[in-house]
Coordinates of C-alpha atoms and ligand atoms in Angstrom, one line a residue:
M1 CA 33.3 -100.5 69.1
S2 CA 30.1 -102.0 70.2
G3 CA 28.1 -98.9 69.0
Q4 CA 29.0 -99.8 65.4
Y5 CA 27.2 -103.1 65.8
E6 CA 24.4 -102.0 68.1
V7 CA 21.1 -103.7 67.3
Q8 CA 18.3 -101.4 68.2
E9 CA 15.1 -102.6 69.8
G10 CA 12.4 -103.6 67.3
M11 CA 14.8 -103.5 64.3
L12 CA 15.4 -107.2 64.0
P13 CA 13.6 -108.3 60.8
Q14 CA 11.5 -111.4 60.5
I15 CA 13.5 -114.1 59.0
L16 CA 11.5 -114.9 55.9
S17 CA 14.3 -115.7 53.6
R18 CA 18.1 -115.3 53.4
R19 CA 17.7 -112.6 50.7
N20 CA 15.1 -110.5 52.5
F21 CA 16.9 -110.7 55.8
L22 CA 20.2 -109.6 54.4
K23 CA 18.7 -106.7 52.4
A24 CA 16.7 -105.6 55.4
A25 CA 19.7 -105.9 57.7
A26 CA 22.0 -104.0 55.4
A27 CA 19.4 -101.3 54.9
A28 CA 18.9 -101.0 58.7
G29 CA 22.7 -100.6 59.1
L30 CA 22.9 -103.7 61.2
M31 CA 25.9 -105.2 59.3
P32 CA 29.4 -104.5 60.3
V33 CA 30.9 -101.7 58.2
A34 CA 33.6 -103.9 56.7
L35 CA 31.0 -106.4 55.3
T36 CA 28.9 -103.8 53.6
Q37 CA 31.9 -102.5 51.6
P38 CA 32.3 -103.8 48.1
A39 CA 34.8 -106.6 47.6
P40 CA 38.1 -105.5 46.1
A41 CA 38.0 -105.6 42.3
A42 CA 41.7 -106.2 41.8
G43 CA 44.7 -107.6 43.6
A44 CA 42.9 -110.6 45.1
A45 CA 43.9 -113.9 43.5
E46 CA 41.1 -116.0 42.1
T47 CA 40.6 -119.3 43.9
T48 CA 42.0 -122.3 42.0
A49 CA 39.2 -124.4 40.6
G50 CA 39.3 -128.1 41.2
G51 CA 42.1 -128.0 43.8
K52 CA 45.3 -129.9 44.3
R53 CA 45.0 -133.5 45.6
F54 CA 47.3 -134.6 48.3
L55 CA 47.5 -137.3 51.0
V56 CA 47.2 -137.0 54.7
G57 CA 48.0 -140.6 55.7
D58 CA 45.2 -142.7 54.3
F59 CA 43.0 -139.7 53.6
E60 CA 42.9 -138.2 50.1
A61 CA 42.6 -134.5 50.6
L62 CA 41.8 -131.5 48.5
V63 CA 41.1 -127.9 49.3
I64 CA 38.2 -126.0 47.7
G65 CA 37.9 -122.3 48.0
D66 CA 34.6 -120.7 48.7
G67 CA 35.9 -117.4 47.2
D68 CA 37.5 -114.2 48.4
L69 CA 36.0 -112.5 51.4
G70 CA 36.4 -108.7 51.3
Q71 CA 37.1 -107.2 54.7
G72 CA 37.4 -103.5 53.8
D73 CA 39.8 -101.3 55.8
P74 CA 42.1 -103.4 58.0
A75 CA 42.5 -100.5 60.4
A76 CA 38.8 -100.9 61.2
I77 CA 39.1 -104.6 61.9
F78 CA 42.2 -105.0 64.1
N79 CA 42.6 -103.6 67.6
G80 CA 45.6 -103.3 69.8
R81 CA 48.1 -101.9 67.3
S82 CA 48.2 -98.4 65.9
E83 CA 46.9 -97.6 62.5
D84 CA 50.4 -96.9 61.3
E85 CA 51.7 -100.2 62.5
I86 CA 48.8 -102.1 60.9
R87 CA 49.2 -100.4 57.5
A88 CA 53.1 -100.7 57.6
A89 CA 52.9 -104.5 58.4
L90 CA 50.6 -105.1 55.4
R91 CA 52.8 -103.0 53.1
D92 CA 55.9 -104.9 54.3
A93 CA 54.2 -108.1 53.2
F94 CA 53.4 -106.6 49.7
L95 CA 49.7 -106.4 50.6
D96 CA 47.1 -103.7 50.1
D97 CA 47.0 -101.7 53.3
R98 CA 43.6 -100.2 52.7
N99 CA 41.5 -103.1 51.5
M100 CA 42.0 -106.5 53.0
T101 CA 40.8 -109.8 51.5
L102 CA 40.7 -113.2 53.1
D103 CA 40.5 -116.6 51.4
Q104 CA 38.1 -119.4 52.5
N105 CA 39.8 -122.8 52.4
V106 CA 37.4 -125.7 52.8
L107 CA 39.3 -129.0 53.3
V108 CA 37.8 -132.2 51.9
L109 CA 39.0 -135.6 53.2
R110 CA 38.0 -138.8 51.5
H111 CA 38.7 -142.4 52.7
G112 CA 36.6 -145.4 52.0
E113 CA 32.9 -144.6 52.2
R114 CA 33.5 -141.3 54.0
T115 CA 33.7 -137.8 52.5
I116 CA 34.4 -135.2 55.1
L117 CA 34.0 -131.4 54.6
F118 CA 35.4 -128.9 57.1
D119 CA 33.1 -125.8 57.2
T120 CA 30.8 -124.7 54.4
G121 CA 31.5 -121.1 53.3
T122 CA 29.0 -118.3 53.1
G123 CA 26.4 -120.1 51.0
G124 CA 26.5 -117.2 48.6
A125 CA 24.8 -114.7 50.9
P126 CA 24.7 -111.4 49.0
I127 CA 26.0 -109.4 51.9
F128 CA 29.5 -110.9 51.2
G129 CA 29.5 -109.7 47.6
D130 CA 29.6 -111.9 44.5
K131 CA 33.0 -113.6 45.1
P132 CA 32.2 -116.0 47.9
G133 CA 29.6 -118.8 47.6
K134 CA 31.7 -120.9 45.2
L135 CA 32.1 -124.0 47.4
V136 CA 29.3 -126.2 45.9
G137 CA 30.4 -125.4 42.4
G138 CA 34.0 -126.0 43.3
L139 CA 33.2 -129.4 44.8
R140 CA 31.3 -130.5 41.7
A141 CA 34.2 -129.2 39.4
A142 CA 36.5 -131.4 41.5
G143 CA 34.3 -134.4 41.2
V144 CA 32.9 -134.3 44.7
E145 CA 29.1 -134.5 44.6
P146 CA 27.5 -132.7 47.5
A147 CA 25.1 -135.6 48.1
A148 CA 28.2 -137.8 48.6
V149 CA 29.4 -135.8 51.6
T150 CA 28.9 -138.0 54.6
D151 CA 30.2 -135.6 57.3
V152 CA 30.4 -131.8 57.7
V153 CA 32.7 -130.8 60.5
I154 CA 32.1 -127.2 61.7
S155 CA 34.8 -125.1 63.4
H156 CA 32.3 -122.5 64.7
A157 CA 28.9 -121.1 63.8
H158 CA 30.0 -117.8 62.1
P159 CA 28.3 -116.9 58.8
D160 CA 31.4 -117.7 56.6
H161 CA 31.5 -121.2 58.1
V162 CA 27.9 -122.3 58.5
W163 CA 25.7 -120.3 56.1
G164 CA 26.7 -122.7 53.3
L165 CA 24.8 -125.5 55.1
T166 CA 21.9 -124.5 53.0
D167 CA 21.4 -122.9 49.6
E168 CA 19.5 -119.7 48.8
R169 CA 16.2 -121.6 48.9
E170 CA 17.2 -122.9 52.3
A171 CA 17.5 -126.5 51.1
L172 CA 20.4 -128.5 52.5
N173 CA 23.5 -128.3 50.4
F174 CA 24.8 -131.6 51.8
P175 CA 21.6 -133.6 52.3
N176 CA 23.2 -136.9 53.4
A177 CA 25.7 -135.5 55.8
A178 CA 25.9 -135.6 59.6
V179 CA 26.9 -132.2 61.0
H180 CA 29.5 -132.1 63.8
L181 CA 29.5 -128.8 65.8
S182 CA 30.7 -127.7 69.2
A183 CA 28.0 -128.1 71.8
V184 CA 29.0 -124.6 73.2
D185 CA 28.5 -122.8 69.9
H186 CA 25.3 -124.7 69.3
A187 CA 23.9 -123.4 72.6
F188 CA 25.3 -119.9 72.1
F189 CA 24.2 -119.3 68.5
G190 CA 20.9 -121.2 69.1
D191 CA 19.9 -118.7 71.8
E192 CA 17.4 -116.1 70.6
T193 CA 18.6 -113.6 73.2
N194 CA 21.9 -113.4 71.3
D195 CA 20.1 -111.8 68.4
R196 CA 20.9 -108.7 70.3
H197 CA 24.5 -109.6 71.0
P198 CA 26.8 -106.6 70.1
I199 CA 29.0 -108.7 67.8
V200 CA 27.0 -111.6 66.4
G201 CA 23.5 -110.2 66.8
P202 CA 23.0 -109.0 63.2
F203 CA 23.8 -112.5 61.9
N204 CA 22.2 -114.6 64.6
P205 CA 18.7 -115.0 63.2
L206 CA 20.0 -116.5 60.0
T207 CA 22.6 -118.6 61.9
R208 CA 19.8 -120.0 64.0
A209 CA 17.9 -120.9 60.9
E210 CA 21.0 -122.7 59.5
L211 CA 21.3 -124.7 62.7
A212 CA 17.6 -125.5 62.8
A213 CA 17.9 -126.8 59.2
V214 CA 20.3 -129.5 60.4
K215 CA 18.9 -130.2 63.8
D216 CA 18.1 -133.8 63.2
R217 CA 21.6 -134.6 62.0
L218 CA 23.7 -132.8 64.6
N219 CA 26.5 -134.4 66.5
L220 CA 27.5 -132.0 69.3
L221 CA 31.2 -132.0 70.1
K222 CA 33.1 -131.5 73.4
D223 CA 36.8 -130.6 73.8
G224 CA 38.9 -133.7 73.0
Q225 CA 36.2 -135.6 71.4
E226 CA 36.7 -137.5 68.1
A227 CA 34.3 -136.0 65.5
V228 CA 34.9 -138.7 63.0
P229 CA 37.5 -141.4 63.1
G230 CA 40.9 -139.7 62.8
V231 CA 39.6 -136.2 63.5
T232 CA 39.8 -134.9 67.1
A233 CA 38.1 -131.6 68.2
L234 CA 40.1 -129.2 70.4
A235 CA 38.4 -126.3 72.1
A236 CA 39.9 -123.0 71.0
P237 CA 37.5 -120.4 72.4
G238 CA 37.5 -116.6 72.0
H239 CA 36.7 -116.0 68.4
S240 CA 33.4 -117.6 69.3
P241 CA 32.6 -119.2 72.6
G242 CA 32.8 -122.7 71.2
H243 CA 35.4 -122.2 68.4
M244 CA 37.2 -125.5 67.7
I245 CA 40.3 -126.5 65.9
F246 CA 40.9 -130.1 64.8
A247 CA 43.8 -132.6 64.8
I248 CA 43.7 -134.9 61.8
H249 CA 45.7 -138.1 62.3
S250 CA 46.1 -140.9 59.8
G251 CA 49.0 -143.4 59.7
S252 CA 52.1 -141.5 60.7
E253 CA 50.8 -138.1 59.5
T254 CA 49.2 -135.2 61.3
L255 CA 47.5 -132.2 59.8
M256 CA 46.1 -129.6 62.2
L257 CA 43.1 -127.6 61.0
T258 CA 43.2 -124.3 62.8
A259 CA 40.0 -122.7 61.4
D260 CA 40.0 -119.1 62.7
L261 CA 42.7 -119.4 65.3
A262 CA 44.3 -116.7 63.1
H263 CA 42.5 -114.9 60.3
H264 CA 45.4 -113.2 58.6
H265 CA 48.7 -114.8 57.6
V266 CA 50.7 -111.7 58.3
M267 CA 48.8 -109.7 60.9
H268 CA 48.0 -112.5 63.3
T269 CA 51.5 -114.1 63.0
R270 CA 53.5 -111.0 63.3
F271 CA 51.3 -109.7 66.1
P272 CA 49.8 -112.8 67.9
D273 CA 48.1 -110.6 70.4
I274 CA 46.3 -108.4 67.9
K275 CA 42.5 -108.4 68.4
L276 CA 39.8 -108.8 65.8
A277 CA 36.5 -106.9 65.8
Y278 CA 34.6 -110.1 65.2
D279 CA 36.0 -112.0 68.3
T280 CA 33.3 -112.6 70.9
D281 CA 36.0 -112.4 73.6
P282 CA 39.1 -110.9 72.1
D283 CA 41.3 -111.3 75.2
E284 CA 40.4 -115.0 75.5
M285 CA 41.2 -115.4 71.8
V286 CA 44.6 -113.9 72.2
R287 CA 45.3 -116.4 75.0
T288 CA 44.0 -119.3 72.9
R289 CA 46.1 -118.2 69.9
I290 CA 49.3 -117.8 71.8
R291 CA 48.8 -121.2 73.4
F292 CA 48.2 -123.1 70.1
F293 CA 50.8 -121.0 68.2
D294 CA 53.4 -122.2 70.7
M295 CA 52.4 -125.8 70.1
L296 CA 52.3 -125.5 66.3
A297 CA 55.7 -123.9 66.2
T298 CA 57.4 -126.1 68.9
D299 CA 56.1 -129.4 67.5
R300 CA 56.6 -128.2 63.8
L301 CA 53.0 -129.2 63.0
K302 CA 51.7 -128.7 59.5
F303 CA 48.3 -126.9 59.5
I304 CA 45.6 -125.6 57.3
A305 CA 44.1 -122.2 58.1
Y306 CA 40.7 -121.3 56.8
H307 CA 41.5 -117.7 55.8
F308 CA 45.1 -117.8 54.8
P309 CA 46.1 -117.6 51.1
Y310 CA 44.9 -120.6 49.2
P311 CA 45.3 -123.5 50.0
G312 CA 46.2 -122.2 53.4
I313 CA 48.6 -125.0 54.3
G314 CA 51.9 -124.3 56.0
H315 CA 53.9 -124.1 59.2
L316 CA 54.6 -121.5 61.8
R317 CA 58.2 -120.4 62.6
K318 CA 58.9 -118.3 65.7
N319 CA 61.0 -115.2 65.3
A320 CA 62.2 -112.4 67.5
E321 CA 59.0 -110.4 67.2
G322 CA 56.3 -113.0 66.9
Y323 CA 55.8 -115.7 64.2
E324 CA 56.1 -116.2 60.5
W325 CA 53.9 -118.3 58.3
I326 CA 55.8 -120.5 55.9
P327 CA 53.5 -121.9 53.1
A328 CA 54.1 -125.6 52.5
S329 CA 55.0 -127.2 49.3
I330 CA 52.3 -129.8 48.8
D331 CA 53.0 -133.2 47.2
T332 CA 50.2 -133.8 44.9
V333 CA 48.8 -137.2 44.0
Ligands
ZN1 ZN1 36.0 -117.1 59.4

């Protein structure tokens, strides 16, 4: 697998701009195959503009989609199950077994003076096609001015979660926000030597640029720390070294935000031990996923998953084989 992502000596381009880097990287064959394939033209639902408003205790919540993220052939992304099993599981769930698409659900919480965003989407980077990059427009359409965002809570420093910290001109999308990010991911993705990492290397120069753009507003999180009042960070390593999920508590309500604990609402629930090509440590991620899946199902916790079908809110139910995701009915306000 690593050969597919190999970064050859001397091929890393100078990071002059987002556009130049991505074009150069794509041309040099540095991007994972799945990301260079065109986004599917049909079959993927458009993200709802504006979003439903609902309550999590005292927080007013809404979910804004950044847009569909094309993944290409699922058999090239998942490891640990046969190609036949992967395709059959998708067909069983009435999904395209050749061209997988993920949503990107950005949770917004508002209470008093605070407007909290969880992750930032792709920032419209062309390598992801023309469907993602809709977050800022979606926020405005929902009446949330980007300048009013006080806090951006980051689950991990992968492109589809942090590249939206800046726009195409590399200006801050959320100029008044503090940025809360795992200290482990900050150290890992901030390390130039990881520009040659077999998995994240091709993306790392641009990710470092994103992190540098917010360096004077960073709050680095440790496991168990409160990011903002009511939002506790929990280390969930494996997908990235510092990947975090969050427990949101307000009043008598709890909503877990599971970020990329599971990417796909069928594949990762039916096969909790399936591995993903983008995991930095796939074995650790499987252990993390199984540990938190057990907690989510046993404690009947409602959660929002970044890449599940919009708005990505539901529960996990254990069954004989693995788990099943049950989308929640949301009480709007
Ligand atoms: Zn992701």
